[in-house]
Amino acid sequence: MAAQEPEDTARRRAPRVDAIRNREAIVEAASAVLAEQGTAVDVREIARRSGVGMGTLYRHFPKKEDLVHTVLRKDFSEWAESARQAAVDAEDPWAALTAFYEQALTGYARHRAIMENFSLTWTVPDLEGLQQLRRVIERLCAGAAGLLRPGVTVDDLLLLLVSLGHAVQITDDCRPQMWNRLLRISLDGLRAEHHEPLPADTAPGTRPPGPDREVRPSGPSHPAAGS
Amino acid sequence: MAAQEPEDTARRRAPRVDAIRNREAIVEAASAVLAEQGTAVDVREIARRSGVGMGTLYRHFPKKEDLVHTVLRKDFSEWAESARQAAVDAEDPWAALTAFYEQALTGYARHRAIMENFSLTWTVPDLEGLQQLRRVIERLCAGAAGLLRPGVTVDDLLLLLVSLGHAVQITDDCRPQMWNRLLRISLDGLRAEHHEPLPADTAPGTRPPGPDREVRPSGPSHPAAGS
DNA sequence: GCACAAGAGGAGCGCGTGCTCCGTGTAAGG
DNA sequence: CCTTACACGGAGCACGCGCTCCTCTTGTGC
């Protein structure tokens, strides 16, 4: 049942050069378009920009999702790597943390598809790019251990990144530097001089199957349904 | 040119009671559905849930946008008011600020359509609900003047709200209390004990028409296009 | 009770979008 | 140069969604 591999090397021709070039063109164009418009973009737009027909595009990527995943894996990796690099170039642990956020939020936070998926990934952690980013943050966390407010977790820093990433996207058009203020404020709130314990995360490691949607801390369960 | 009013009161019949009831049913159902699924929801779903036909729905609201606007104005107002009330019930200015954020993020931040529009409103401030919320924040700002970090603006607090609102939405399913930690961190970063000046907002009041999209502070303009 | 305008309902149209089908083109192998 | 298998392109299909049209129903004024 597992004998369906590429068979002998002689049995299958080498891929044609134009096919390879087209595939690269598709990925490149898709990356740009996904960055600009998010995953809701029309597939025809990607085909047009990469200069290939629909048939060619769907030959290389049978589903739109396949193309999106391929592009996102690459871009997400590049993103995490650029942020990591900015951190290791810094002089001290706190500067590393700051540089990490600045780099992460400066370049790729404008990549709409990345931020979309980054938000999604919170409930469906299937994207391995997240693990990559997680490891970077873990190292930063360990490095700045004494400088960080007690109780701060990797998830806190990750959520802060998603949160600020969203702020970047919505303010970028008219207030391109505004997110920087929020970053400063948040980073200062993360300093060790703040001793008050943070409220407990209800599910620090596991996913609670309990009836969480029934009882709310306050306010209506669905705001307008009960008025 | 303005003589197209309802004319004389005798000229037009009073609206039928079933029409009024249906309109209310539509708004109520739409509010619940928009809260759950956002503005991308199918109009048929709203019609089905309110127990009316498509014709009836479109008789009351000629465009989907009209219905969405009507519902959003109502829900947004209720949201702002509930958050305001939580603030005035507090004992001191800082507690008021905290209570405001807690209330704002607890109930309505799960209203998908509200948060969608709240993000959009940053670039297109046509929603008067925003002004309502702005005024609440202005009063909180004035009340907590001495306790707030110097240089913090109403826009900062507003952006923080949007930002945390997004965090609530993406973590609500699996980590229903996690946003609270981020709120604490951010609020502590807002305290007056932090003296470092915040980076300037490039366009504090006006919209800069300059070529902002061409030159980026760092990183590629569109991350993957130049690799 | 009657006449009728206002209202209700839902099948269906137009359009956008993911995806396919098939005739044509063209790089590899001899 | 010829063959052939792989690749290319884009017209077209299926489906979902916003919105309309037309027929039947029902509340209202007399």
Coordinates of N, CA, C and O (backbone and C1' of nucleotides) in Angstrom, one line a residue, chain C residues 2-21:
Chain C
dC2 P -69.4 40.9 2.4 O5' -68.7 42.2 1.8 C5' -69.1 43.5 2.3 C4' -68.3 44.5 1.6 C3' -67.3 44.0 0.6 O3' -67.3 44.9 -0.5 C1' -66.1 45.0 2.3
dA3 P -66.5 44.5 -1.9 O5' -65.4 45.6 -1.9 C5' -65.7 47.0 -1.5 C4' -64.5 47.8 -1.5 C3' -63.4 47.5 -2.5 O3' -62.8 48.7 -2.9 C1' -62.5 47.1 -0.4
dC4 P -61.7 48.8 -4.1 O5' -60.4 49.0 -3.3 C5' -60.3 49.9 -2.2 C4' -59.0 49.8 -1.5 C3' -57.8 49.3 -2.4 O3' -56.7 50.1 -2.1 C1' -57.9 47.9 -0.6
dA5 P -55.8 50.8 -3.2 O5' -54.5 51.4 -2.4 C5' -54.8 52.1 -1.2 C4' -54.0 51.6 0.0 C3' -52.5 51.4 -0.3 O3' -51.8 51.8 0.9 C1' -53.4 49.4 0.4
dA6 P -50.3 52.1 0.8 O5' -49.7 51.2 2.0 C5' -50.3 51.1 3.2 C4' -50.0 49.8 3.9 C3' -48.5 49.5 3.8 O3' -48.0 49.1 5.1 C1' -49.7 47.6 3.0
dG7 P -46.5 48.7 5.3 O5' -46.6 47.1 5.4 C5' -47.6 46.5 6.2 C4' -47.6 45.0 6.1 C3' -46.1 44.4 6.1 O3' -46.1 43.4 7.1 C1' -47.4 43.6 4.3
dA8 P -44.8 42.5 7.3 O5' -45.1 41.2 6.5 C5' -46.2 40.4 6.8 C4' -46.2 39.1 6.1 C3' -44.9 38.4 6.1 O3' -45.1 37.0 6.4 C1' -45.6 38.8 3.9
dG9 P -43.9 36.1 6.7 O5' -43.6 35.3 5.3 C5' -44.7 34.7 4.7 C4' -44.2 34.2 3.3 C3' -42.8 33.6 3.3 O3' -42.9 32.4 2.6 C1' -43.1 35.2 1.6
dG10 P -41.9 31.2 3.1 O5' -41.3 30.7 1.7 C5' -42.2 30.6 0.5 C4' -41.4 31.0 -0.7 C3' -39.9 30.5 -0.7 O3' -39.6 30.1 -2.0 C1' -40.0 32.8 -1.2
dA11 P -39.2 28.6 -2.3 O5' -39.3 28.5 -3.9 C5' -40.5 28.8 -4.6 C4' -40.1 29.7 -5.8 C3' -38.9 29.2 -6.6 O3' -39.2 29.5 -8.0 C1' -38.5 31.4 -5.8
dG12 P -38.2 28.9 -9.1 O5' -37.4 30.2 -9.6 C5' -38.1 31.4 -9.9 C4' -37.1 32.6 -10.0 C3' -35.7 32.2 -10.7 O3' -35.3 33.2 -11.5 C1' -35.3 33.2 -8.7
dC13 P -34.6 32.9 -12.9 O5' -33.8 34.3 -13.2 C5' -34.5 35.5 -12.9 C4' -33.4 36.6 -12.5 C3' -32.1 36.5 -13.2 O3' -31.7 37.8 -13.7 C1' -31.7 36.5 -10.9
dG14 P -30.6 37.9 -14.8 O5' -29.4 38.6 -14.0 C5' -29.6 39.7 -13.2 C4' -28.4 40.1 -12.4 C3' -27.1 39.9 -13.2 O3' -26.2 41.0 -12.9 C1' -27.0 38.5 -11.3
dC15 P -24.8 41.1 -13.6 O5' -23.8 40.8 -12.5 C5' -24.0 41.2 -11.2 C4' -23.1 40.6 -10.2 C3' -21.7 40.2 -10.8 O3' -20.7 40.5 -9.9 C1' -22.6 38.3 -9.9
dG16 P -19.2 40.9 -10.4 O5' -18.4 40.3 -9.2 C5' -18.9 40.3 -7.9 C4' -18.3 39.2 -7.1 C3' -16.9 38.7 -7.4 O3' -16.3 38.4 -6.2 C1' -18.4 36.9 -7.7
dT17 P -14.7 38.2 -6.1 O5' -14.4 36.7 -5.7 C5' -15.3 36.1 -4.8 C4' -15.1 34.6 -4.9 C3' -13.7 34.1 -5.3 O3' -13.3 33.0 -4.5 C1' -15.4 33.1 -6.6
dG18 P -11.7 32.6 -4.5 O5' -11.8 31.0 -4.4 C5' -12.6 30.4 -3.4 C4' -13.0 29.0 -3.9 C3' -11.8 28.1 -4.3 O3' -12.0 26.8 -3.9 C1' -13.3 28.3 -6.1
dC19 P -10.8 25.7 -4.0 O5' -11.2 25.1 -5.4 C5' -12.4 24.5 -5.6 C4' -12.6 24.1 -7.0 C3' -11.5 23.3 -7.7 O3' -11.9 22.0 -8.0 C1' -12.4 24.9 -9.2
dT20 P -11.0 21.0 -8.9 O5' -11.7 21.0 -10.3 C5' -13.1 21.0 -10.4 C4' -13.5 20.8 -11.9 C3' -12.6 19.8 -12.7 O3' -13.5 19.1 -13.6 C1' -12.5 21.9 -13.7
dC21 P -13.1 17.8 -14.3 O5' -13.7 18.0 -15.8 C5' -14.1 19.3 -16.1 C4' -14.1 19.6 -17.6 C3' -13.4 18.5 -18.4 O3' -14.0 18.5 -19.7 C1' -12.1 20.4 -18.5

